[in-house]
Amino acid sequence: MLIKTFGSAVQGVNAYTVTVEVSVSAGAKYFLVGLPDNAIKEGEQRIESALAQYGYKLKRQKTIINMAPADIRKEGAAYDLTIAMGMLAAGGQMVADKLSHYMIMGELSLDGSLRPIKGVLPIAIQARKEGFRGIILPASNAREAAIVNNLDVIGVENIKEAIDFLNDELEIQPVKIDTRDVFQNTANQYAADFSDVQGQENIKRALEIAAAGGHNVIMIGPPGAGKTMLAKRLPSILPPLSMHEALETTKIHSVAGKLGEISSLLATRPYRAPHHTISDVALVGGGGIPQPGEISLAHNGVLFLDELPEFKRTALEVMRQPLEERRVTISRAKTTLDFPANFMLIASMNPCPCGFYNHPEKECVCAPGLVQRYLNKVSGPLLDRIDLHVEVTPVTFDEMTATRKAEDSGTIRERVVRARDLQRDRFNEFDDIHSNAMMPSQMVKEICQISDAGRTLLKTAMERLGLSARAYDRILKVSRTIADLADSNEIKIEHLAEAIQYRSLDRDGWAG
C-alpha cells in the first residue's frame, strides 16, 4: 500500500513542499531514502516510542519511506509527525482520506507530545500557496502560523490528537488570529522612550535626523556618556512598520526560531545588539544549515554595535556588502540563498583605549600613537558607509537632575514620519530606494542641489576641517534629510552647516 503525506522544508526565508511517500509490503526491513540527515533517520525510534504510549504498534513489514524531491537534503526532526502519519495510514491503523488536505509537521518526544519547530511562518505561507486546506503542527507554533489567512491551522499537543483529528474522532477548532487587530494593538509599544533621557539634546537631534533619512550613525564618547541608552531608544522614533514589513520581519525571526509561544506577528521594529566577541557567521548568517545572522534579524530595524573597535576586523569587513546591497548572499556548493538585511547601523566607540581623549574634564592617559591605532581598528571603507559621526559628551549634574520633562518618542516620531513621507513621494518611481540614505552618487547630484553660497561653505569646511572626499556625498545626503525635517524644498545654508558638524571622524583632530 502506498500513502503520501506532506511536509515542508525551509531554504533561506522561503519554504518548499516535501512529499513523504510510504510504501508497505511483505518483508521486515525499514528503508528511509531521499537524502535525510541523522535527525530524521533517528526519528524511527521516537515515532515507535511515541505511538507505543497510546497503544499503537508499528507492524514489522518491509517499509520504504521516500522524501521527495529526493535530490535535496532534508534536515531536522520536524518530519517525525509527517512520517508517523504516513506509516500508520500505510499500515491500515488510521484513515488516509484527509492526509492529502493537510501539511503535517512536528517533532515528537518519546512520550508522544510535540515539540515546537522553526520556520513555521514560511511553511504556512507555502501551504496556502500550494492549495492545502490546512496545516497540522505543534500547538505552541499555532499562533505563529495563524498569521496566514485562508488556512486552517490545527494545533495539536500530542500525536494522539493528530491521529484522532485525521480519523474524524476529534474536532479541533482552527486557531484564528485577527492580524490587523494584533498589529494595531502592539505597534509602537517600546519599553524605552526618549522622554527618559535628560540632556543630550544634540545627540537626540542627530538620531532624529538618522531616523528621518535612514542614515547610519556612529557615536564617539567616554564611558557612561549615554551612548547605549540613546541607541536603545532609536527604534521608538522610527516610522511604524507596514504590514508587509511586519510579515517580512516575522518570517526571518520564525526561520531563526526566535519567536516565542505567545508571539504571532512582530509589530515593533527589531533592535539587535550583539556582543563584540560575535563570529563572522553569527553576524552575517550562514553555517552548515544556513541561518539568518544578526544583520538579518535586524532587518527593518536597528543593529547596534557597541564598542565598535573591539569587534573582529573580519566580522566588520563582511558587513560592507550587506550595508550597500541591503541583503546578504550565502553561497553553498548546491545552492545560493539570499537573506534580507535592510537595517540601520548604530555604532558606538570610546575615543581611545582609556576612553577620555578629548574629554572636557578628565585627562587621557594613553601613550602617544595609541589613540590613532585604536581609531584605525575601524576601517575607512566601513566608516565610508556611516553618514553621521556624533561626539557624545557626559551629562552635567544640572541636566541630570532637571525636572523639565524631555520630549517623548511619539512627538519625535511624528516629525520623522512627515520627513519619510516626503522621501516616499520623491523616490516613488524607484523600487529599491526608499530614503535619502539609499541614494546613489548620481542621484545625489540631481536631488541635492545647493546654492553658490552653500557650495562656498562646503568647500571652505572641507579645506579648513580637513574633511575627506568621501564626506562630500554624505554631507549632501544628510543636509537633504535636515531640509526634509524642516519641510524645505531646497537645501539652505543652515542645513548644510548642521550636516557638516556630523563628520567628526573625518576631521584632522581625529583621523590625524
Coordinates of C-alpha atoms in Angstrom, one line a residue:
M1 CA 0.0 0.0 0.0
L2 CA 1.3 3.5 -0.9
I3 CA 0.4 6.5 1.2
K4 CA 1.6 10.1 0.7
T5 CA 1.8 12.8 3.4
F6 CA 3.1 16.3 3.0
G7 CA 5.7 18.3 5.0
S8 CA 7.8 21.3 4.2
A9 CA 11.5 22.4 4.2
V10 CA 12.8 25.9 4.7
Q11 CA 15.6 27.3 2.5
G12 CA 16.6 30.8 3.4
V13 CA 13.4 32.6 4.3
N14 CA 11.2 30.6 1.9
A15 CA 9.8 27.0 2.1
Y16 CA 9.2 24.2 -0.4
T17 CA 6.9 21.2 -0.1
V18 CA 8.3 17.8 0.8
T19 CA 6.3 14.8 -0.2
V20 CA 6.7 11.8 2.1
E21 CA 5.8 8.5 0.3
V22 CA 5.4 5.4 2.5
S23 CA 5.2 2.0 0.8
V24 CA 4.4 -1.1 2.9
S25 CA 4.9 -4.6 1.5
A26 CA 5.8 -8.2 2.6
G27 CA 9.1 -8.3 4.4
A28 CA 10.8 -7.0 7.5
K29 CA 13.2 -4.2 6.6
Y30 CA 12.9 -0.4 7.1
F31 CA 14.3 2.0 4.4
L32 CA 14.4 5.8 4.7
V33 CA 15.6 7.4 1.4
G34 CA 15.6 10.9 -0.1
L35 CA 18.7 12.4 1.5
P36 CA 17.5 12.6 5.1
D37 CA 20.0 13.7 7.8
N38 CA 20.7 11.8 11.0
A39 CA 18.0 13.6 13.0
I40 CA 15.4 12.3 10.5
K41 CA 16.8 8.8 10.5
E42 CA 16.7 8.6 14.3
G43 CA 13.0 9.5 14.1
E44 CA 12.1 5.8 13.8
Q45 CA 12.9 5.3 17.5
R46 CA 11.0 8.5 18.5
I47 CA 7.9 7.5 16.4
E48 CA 7.8 3.9 17.7
S49 CA 8.1 5.1 21.4
A50 CA 5.5 7.9 20.9
L51 CA 3.0 5.5 19.3
A52 CA 3.5 2.9 22.0
Q53 CA 2.4 5.4 24.6
Y54 CA -1.1 5.3 23.1
G55 CA -1.3 1.6 22.3
Y56 CA -0.2 1.7 18.6
K57 CA 2.4 -0.7 17.3
L58 CA 4.2 -0.4 14.0
K59 CA 3.8 -3.6 12.0
R60 CA 7.0 -5.5 11.1
Q61 CA 6.7 -5.2 7.4
K62 CA 9.0 -4.0 4.6
T63 CA 8.6 -0.2 4.8
I64 CA 10.1 2.1 2.3
I65 CA 9.9 5.9 3.0
N66 CA 10.9 8.3 0.3
M67 CA 11.3 12.0 0.9
A68 CA 10.8 13.8 -2.4
P69 CA 12.3 15.7 -4.1
A70 CA 15.0 13.1 -3.5
D71 CA 18.0 15.1 -4.6
I72 CA 17.7 17.9 -2.0
R73 CA 19.0 17.2 1.5
K74 CA 16.3 17.2 4.3
E75 CA 17.3 18.3 7.8
G76 CA 15.9 18.4 11.3
A77 CA 13.4 16.4 13.4
A78 CA 10.3 18.3 12.2
Y79 CA 9.3 15.4 9.9
D80 CA 8.6 13.0 12.7
L81 CA 4.8 13.6 12.7
T82 CA 4.7 13.6 8.8
I83 CA 6.4 10.2 8.7
A84 CA 4.4 8.8 11.6
M85 CA 1.0 9.6 10.0
G86 CA 2.2 8.0 6.7
M87 CA 3.4 4.8 8.4
L88 CA 0.1 4.5 10.4
A89 CA -2.0 5.0 7.3
A90 CA 0.1 2.6 5.2
G91 CA -0.3 0.0 7.9
G92 CA -4.1 0.4 7.9
Q93 CA -4.2 1.8 11.5
M94 CA -5.8 5.1 10.6
V95 CA -7.9 6.6 7.8
A96 CA -5.9 8.2 5.0
D97 CA -8.7 10.3 3.4
K98 CA -7.7 13.7 4.9
L99 CA -4.0 13.3 4.6
S100 CA -3.8 15.0 1.2
H101 CA -5.6 18.1 2.5
Y102 CA -3.1 19.0 5.2
M103 CA 0.5 19.8 5.5
I104 CA 1.8 18.0 8.6
M105 CA 4.9 19.0 10.7
G106 CA 6.1 18.4 14.2
E107 CA 9.0 16.9 16.3
L108 CA 8.0 14.0 18.6
S109 CA 9.1 13.4 22.1
L110 CA 9.2 9.8 23.4
D111 CA 6.0 10.3 25.4
G112 CA 4.1 11.3 22.2
S113 CA 4.0 15.1 22.9
L114 CA 5.0 17.5 20.2
R115 CA 7.9 19.9 20.4
P116 CA 7.9 23.3 18.7
I117 CA 9.7 23.7 15.3
K118 CA 11.4 26.5 13.4
G119 CA 10.3 28.3 10.3
V120 CA 6.5 27.8 10.7
L121 CA 5.5 31.1 9.1
P122 CA 7.2 30.4 5.7
I123 CA 5.9 26.8 5.9
A124 CA 2.3 28.1 6.4
I125 CA 2.7 30.6 3.6
Q126 CA 3.8 27.7 1.3
A127 CA 0.9 25.5 2.4
R128 CA -1.6 28.2 1.4
K129 CA 0.2 28.8 -1.9
E130 CA 0.1 25.0 -2.7
G131 CA -3.7 24.9 -2.1
F132 CA -3.7 22.9 1.1
R133 CA -6.8 23.2 3.3
G134 CA -4.8 23.5 6.4
I135 CA -1.7 22.6 8.4
I136 CA -1.3 20.3 11.4
L137 CA 1.5 21.3 13.7
P138 CA 2.5 21.6 17.4
A139 CA 0.1 23.8 19.5
S140 CA 3.0 26.0 20.6
N141 CA 3.5 27.1 16.9
A142 CA -0.2 27.6 16.1
R143 CA -0.3 31.4 16.7
E144 CA 2.7 31.9 14.5
A145 CA 1.1 30.0 11.6
A146 CA -2.3 31.6 12.2
I147 CA -1.0 34.9 10.8
V148 CA -1.6 33.3 7.4
N149 CA -5.3 33.7 6.5
N150 CA -7.4 31.3 4.4
L151 CA -5.6 28.3 6.0
D152 CA -6.9 26.1 8.8
V153 CA -4.2 26.0 11.5
I154 CA -4.7 22.8 13.6
G155 CA -2.6 22.9 16.8
V156 CA -2.1 19.6 18.5
E157 CA -0.4 18.8 21.8
N158 CA 0.5 15.2 21.1
I159 CA 0.4 12.5 18.3
K160 CA -2.9 11.0 19.6
E161 CA -4.7 14.3 18.9
A162 CA -3.4 14.4 15.4
I163 CA -4.5 10.8 14.7
D164 CA -7.9 11.3 16.2
F165 CA -8.4 14.6 14.2
L166 CA -7.5 12.8 10.9
N167 CA -9.8 9.9 11.8
D168 CA -12.7 12.4 12.4
E169 CA -12.8 11.2 16.0
L170 CA -11.8 14.6 17.5
E171 CA -12.9 18.0 16.4
I172 CA -10.2 20.7 16.8
Q173 CA -11.1 24.3 16.0
P174 CA -8.6 26.1 13.8
V175 CA -6.6 28.8 15.6
K176 CA -7.7 32.2 14.4
I177 CA -5.9 35.5 14.8
D178 CA -7.0 38.9 13.7
T179 CA -3.7 40.1 12.3
R180 CA -4.8 43.7 11.8
D181 CA -6.0 43.8 15.5
V182 CA -2.7 42.4 16.8
F183 CA -0.8 44.7 14.6
Q184 CA -2.6 47.8 15.7
N185 CA -2.6 46.9 19.4
T186 CA 1.1 46.2 19.6
A187 CA 2.6 48.7 17.1
N188 CA 4.9 51.3 18.6
Q189 CA 4.9 49.7 22.1
Y190 CA 8.5 50.1 23.0
A191 CA 9.9 49.7 26.5
A192 CA 12.3 52.6 26.2
D193 CA 11.3 56.2 25.4
F194 CA 13.3 59.3 24.7
S195 CA 11.3 61.1 27.5
D196 CA 13.6 59.2 29.9
V197 CA 16.7 61.0 28.5
Q198 CA 17.8 64.1 30.3
G199 CA 20.0 66.5 28.4
Q200 CA 21.9 65.2 25.3
E201 CA 19.7 67.4 23.0
N202 CA 22.4 67.5 20.3
I203 CA 22.6 63.7 20.2
K204 CA 18.8 63.3 20.1
R205 CA 18.7 65.7 17.2
A206 CA 21.3 63.6 15.4
L207 CA 19.4 60.4 16.0
E208 CA 16.2 62.1 14.7
I209 CA 18.0 63.1 11.5
A210 CA 19.3 59.5 11.2
A211 CA 15.8 58.1 11.7
A212 CA 14.3 60.5 9.2
G213 CA 16.7 59.7 6.4
G214 CA 17.6 56.1 7.2
H215 CA 21.2 57.1 7.9
N216 CA 23.8 55.0 9.7
V217 CA 25.3 56.6 12.8
I218 CA 28.5 56.3 14.9
M219 CA 28.7 57.8 18.4
I220 CA 32.1 58.6 19.9
G221 CA 32.3 59.5 23.6
P222 CA 33.7 58.5 27.0
P223 CA 32.2 55.6 29.1
G224 CA 29.0 56.5 30.8
A225 CA 28.0 59.3 28.5
G226 CA 24.8 57.5 27.5
K227 CA 25.6 56.0 24.0
T228 CA 23.9 52.7 24.7
M229 CA 20.9 54.3 26.3
L230 CA 20.4 56.6 23.3
A231 CA 20.8 53.8 20.8
K232 CA 18.3 51.6 22.6
R233 CA 15.6 54.2 22.1
L234 CA 16.2 54.7 18.4
P235 CA 13.6 52.1 17.2
S236 CA 10.9 54.1 19.1
I237 CA 11.2 57.1 16.8
L238 CA 11.4 55.1 13.5
P239 CA 8.2 55.1 11.4
P240 CA 5.8 52.3 12.3
L241 CA 6.2 49.0 10.4
S242 CA 3.9 48.5 7.5
M243 CA 2.0 45.2 7.3
H244 CA 4.4 43.9 4.6
E245 CA 7.5 44.9 6.6
A246 CA 6.0 43.2 9.7
L247 CA 5.4 39.9 7.9
E248 CA 8.8 40.0 6.3
T249 CA 10.5 40.6 9.7
T250 CA 8.4 37.9 11.4
K251 CA 9.3 35.4 8.7
I252 CA 13.1 35.9 9.4
H253 CA 12.6 35.5 13.2
S254 CA 10.5 32.4 12.5
V255 CA 13.2 30.8 10.5
A256 CA 15.7 31.6 13.2
G257 CA 13.4 30.2 15.9
K258 CA 13.3 33.5 17.8
L259 CA 9.5 33.8 18.1
G260 CA 8.1 32.7 21.5
E261 CA 5.0 30.6 22.0
I262 CA 2.7 33.6 22.6
S263 CA 4.2 35.6 19.7
S264 CA 2.5 35.8 16.4
L265 CA 3.2 39.0 14.4
L266 CA 6.2 41.3 15.2
A267 CA 4.7 44.8 15.1
T268 CA 7.7 46.7 16.5
R269 CA 11.0 47.3 14.8
P270 CA 13.7 44.9 15.9
Y271 CA 16.7 46.0 17.9
R272 CA 19.7 43.7 17.9
A273 CA 22.9 44.4 20.0
P274 CA 25.4 41.5 19.5
H275 CA 28.4 41.3 21.8
H276 CA 31.8 42.2 20.3
T277 CA 33.0 38.6 20.5
I278 CA 30.5 37.5 17.8
S279 CA 31.8 35.4 15.0
D280 CA 31.5 36.4 11.3
V281 CA 28.9 33.7 10.6
A282 CA 26.7 34.7 13.6
L283 CA 26.8 38.3 12.5
V284 CA 26.0 38.0 8.7
G285 CA 24.5 34.5 8.6
G286 CA 25.5 31.1 7.2
G287 CA 26.6 27.9 8.8
G288 CA 26.2 24.2 7.7
I289 CA 22.4 24.8 7.6
P290 CA 22.3 28.4 6.5
Q291 CA 20.6 30.5 9.1
P292 CA 20.0 34.3 9.2
G293 CA 22.6 36.3 11.2
E294 CA 22.2 39.3 13.4
I295 CA 22.1 41.7 10.4
S296 CA 19.1 39.8 9.0
L297 CA 17.4 39.6 12.4
A298 CA 17.8 43.4 12.5
H299 CA 16.0 43.7 9.1
N300 CA 13.6 46.7 9.1
G301 CA 15.1 47.8 12.5
V302 CA 18.3 48.7 14.2
L303 CA 21.7 46.9 14.6
F304 CA 23.7 48.3 17.5
L305 CA 27.4 47.6 17.6
D306 CA 28.7 48.7 21.0
E307 CA 32.5 49.2 21.3
L308 CA 33.0 49.0 17.6
P309 CA 36.8 48.8 17.6
E310 CA 36.6 45.7 19.8
F311 CA 34.8 43.7 17.1
K312 CA 37.0 41.4 14.9
R313 CA 38.2 43.2 11.8
T314 CA 36.9 40.3 9.6
A315 CA 33.4 40.5 11.2
L316 CA 33.2 44.2 10.4
E317 CA 34.5 43.9 6.9
V318 CA 31.9 41.2 5.9
M319 CA 29.2 43.8 6.7
R320 CA 30.3 46.2 3.9
Q321 CA 28.5 44.4 1.1
P322 CA 25.2 44.0 3.0
L323 CA 25.3 47.6 4.0
E324 CA 25.4 48.6 0.4
E325 CA 23.0 46.0 -1.1
R326 CA 20.6 45.7 1.9
R327 CA 20.8 41.9 1.7
V328 CA 23.3 39.1 2.3
T329 CA 24.0 36.3 -0.1
I330 CA 25.1 32.9 1.4
S331 CA 26.6 30.7 -1.3
R332 CA 27.0 26.9 -1.0
A333 CA 28.0 24.2 -3.4
K334 CA 24.5 23.3 -4.5
T335 CA 22.5 26.5 -3.6
T336 CA 22.7 30.2 -3.1
L337 CA 20.4 31.8 -0.5
D338 CA 19.5 35.5 0.0
F339 CA 18.6 36.9 3.4
P340 CA 17.2 40.4 3.6
A341 CA 19.4 42.8 5.6
N342 CA 17.9 46.3 5.4
F343 CA 18.9 47.7 8.8
M344 CA 20.1 51.0 10.3
L345 CA 23.6 50.6 11.7
I346 CA 24.2 52.4 15.0
A347 CA 27.7 52.0 16.3
S348 CA 29.4 53.4 19.4
M349 CA 33.0 53.6 20.5
N350 CA 35.3 55.2 23.1
P351 CA 37.7 57.8 21.5
C352 CA 40.7 55.9 22.8
P353 CA 41.5 52.8 25.0
C354 CA 41.2 54.7 28.3
G355 CA 38.1 56.5 27.0
F356 CA 39.0 60.1 27.9
Y357 CA 40.6 61.5 24.7
N358 CA 39.0 65.0 24.0
H359 CA 37.2 64.8 27.4
P360 CA 36.3 68.3 28.7
E361 CA 37.4 67.5 32.3
K362 CA 39.4 64.2 32.5
E363 CA 42.8 63.7 31.1
C364 CA 43.7 60.9 28.6
V365 CA 46.4 58.6 29.8
C366 CA 47.0 56.7 26.6
A367 CA 50.6 56.6 25.2
P368 CA 51.4 58.6 22.0
G369 CA 50.2 57.0 18.9
L370 CA 47.8 54.7 20.8
V371 CA 44.8 56.8 20.1
Q372 CA 45.4 56.7 16.3
R373 CA 46.0 52.9 16.4
Y374 CA 42.7 52.5 18.3
L375 CA 40.8 54.6 15.7
N376 CA 42.4 52.8 12.9
K377 CA 40.8 49.5 14.0
V378 CA 37.7 50.8 12.2
S379 CA 38.4 50.7 8.5
G380 CA 37.9 53.6 6.1
P381 CA 35.6 51.6 3.8
L382 CA 33.3 50.9 6.8
L383 CA 33.3 54.5 8.0
D384 CA 32.5 55.4 4.4
R385 CA 29.1 53.8 4.9
I386 CA 28.3 55.7 8.0
D387 CA 26.7 59.1 7.4
L388 CA 26.7 60.7 10.8
H389 CA 29.6 60.9 13.3
V390 CA 28.5 62.3 16.6
E391 CA 30.5 63.2 19.6
V392 CA 28.8 62.4 22.9
T393 CA 29.8 64.3 26.0
P394 CA 28.8 63.4 29.6
V395 CA 25.6 64.9 31.0
T396 CA 26.1 67.6 33.6
F397 CA 24.7 67.2 37.1
D398 CA 22.2 70.1 36.5
E399 CA 20.9 68.4 33.3
M400 CA 20.6 65.1 35.1
T401 CA 18.6 66.5 37.9
A402 CA 16.4 68.8 35.8
T403 CA 12.7 68.4 36.4
R404 CA 11.7 69.5 32.9
K405 CA 10.1 66.6 31.0
A406 CA 12.1 65.7 27.9
E407 CA 10.3 65.3 24.5
D408 CA 8.8 61.9 24.1
S409 CA 9.4 59.4 21.3
G410 CA 5.9 59.8 19.9
T411 CA 6.4 63.5 19.2
I412 CA 9.8 63.0 17.5
R413 CA 8.3 60.1 15.5
E414 CA 5.6 62.4 14.0
R415 CA 8.3 64.6 12.6
V416 CA 10.3 61.6 11.3
V417 CA 7.2 60.2 9.6
R418 CA 6.5 63.5 7.9
A419 CA 10.1 63.6 6.5
R420 CA 9.8 60.0 5.3
D421 CA 6.5 60.8 3.5
L422 CA 8.3 63.4 1.5
Q423 CA 11.0 60.9 0.6
R424 CA 8.5 58.3 -0.4
D425 CA 7.0 60.7 -2.8
R426 CA 10.4 61.8 -4.1
F427 CA 11.5 58.2 -4.8
N428 CA 8.1 56.9 -5.9
E429 CA 9.5 55.7 -9.3
F430 CA 12.3 53.7 -7.8
D431 CA 11.6 50.2 -6.3
D432 CA 14.9 49.9 -4.4
I433 CA 15.2 53.5 -3.0
H434 CA 13.0 54.5 -0.1
S435 CA 15.1 57.0 1.9
N436 CA 17.8 59.7 1.4
A437 CA 20.5 57.3 2.7
M438 CA 19.9 54.9 -0.2
M439 CA 20.6 57.5 -2.9
P440 CA 23.4 56.6 -5.3
S441 CA 26.0 59.2 -6.1
Q442 CA 24.5 60.2 -9.5
M443 CA 21.1 60.8 -7.8
V444 CA 22.7 62.9 -5.1
K445 CA 24.0 65.3 -7.7
E446 CA 20.5 65.7 -9.2
I447 CA 18.4 65.9 -6.0
C448 CA 20.8 67.6 -3.5
Q449 CA 21.3 70.8 -5.4
I450 CA 22.9 73.6 -3.4
S451 CA 23.3 77.4 -4.0
D452 CA 26.6 79.1 -4.8
A453 CA 26.8 80.3 -1.2
G454 CA 26.3 76.7 0.0
R455 CA 29.0 75.4 -2.3
T456 CA 31.4 78.0 -1.0
L457 CA 30.6 77.0 2.6
L458 CA 31.1 73.3 1.8
K459 CA 34.4 74.0 0.1
T460 CA 35.7 76.1 3.0
A461 CA 34.6 73.4 5.5
M462 CA 36.3 70.6 3.7
E463 CA 39.6 72.6 3.5
R464 CA 39.6 74.0 7.0
L465 CA 38.3 71.0 8.9
G466 CA 40.3 68.6 6.8
L467 CA 37.3 66.6 5.7
S468 CA 37.9 63.7 3.3
A469 CA 36.5 63.5 -0.2
R470 CA 34.2 60.7 0.9
A471 CA 32.4 63.1 3.3
Y472 CA 31.1 65.2 0.4
D473 CA 28.2 62.9 -0.7
R474 CA 27.4 62.1 2.9
I475 CA 27.1 65.7 3.9
L476 CA 24.7 66.4 0.9
K477 CA 22.5 63.4 1.8
V478 CA 22.3 64.4 5.5
S479 CA 21.6 68.0 4.6
R480 CA 18.7 66.9 2.3
T481 CA 17.2 65.0 5.3
I482 CA 17.6 68.0 7.5
A483 CA 15.8 70.1 4.9
D484 CA 13.0 67.4 4.8
L485 CA 12.6 67.7 8.6
A486 CA 12.3 71.5 8.1
D487 CA 9.8 70.9 5.3
S488 CA 12.0 72.8 2.9
N489 CA 12.2 72.1 -0.8
E490 CA 15.7 73.5 -1.1
I491 CA 18.9 72.8 0.9
K492 CA 19.7 76.0 2.8
I493 CA 23.0 77.2 4.3
E494 CA 21.9 76.3 7.8
H495 CA 21.0 72.7 6.7
L496 CA 24.5 72.3 5.2
A497 CA 26.2 73.8 8.3
E498 CA 24.4 71.3 10.6
A499 CA 25.3 68.4 8.3
I500 CA 29.0 69.4 8.2
Q501 CA 29.3 69.1 12.0
Y502 CA 28.3 65.4 11.9
R503 CA 31.6 64.4 10.3
S504 CA 33.8 64.2 13.4
L505 CA 35.9 61.2 12.4
D506 CA 36.8 62.8 9.1
R507 CA 38.5 65.8 10.8
D508 CA 42.2 66.2 11.2
G509 CA 41.8 66.3 15.0
W510 CA 40.5 62.7 15.0
A511 CA 41.9 61.0 11.9
G512 CA 45.4 62.5 12.0

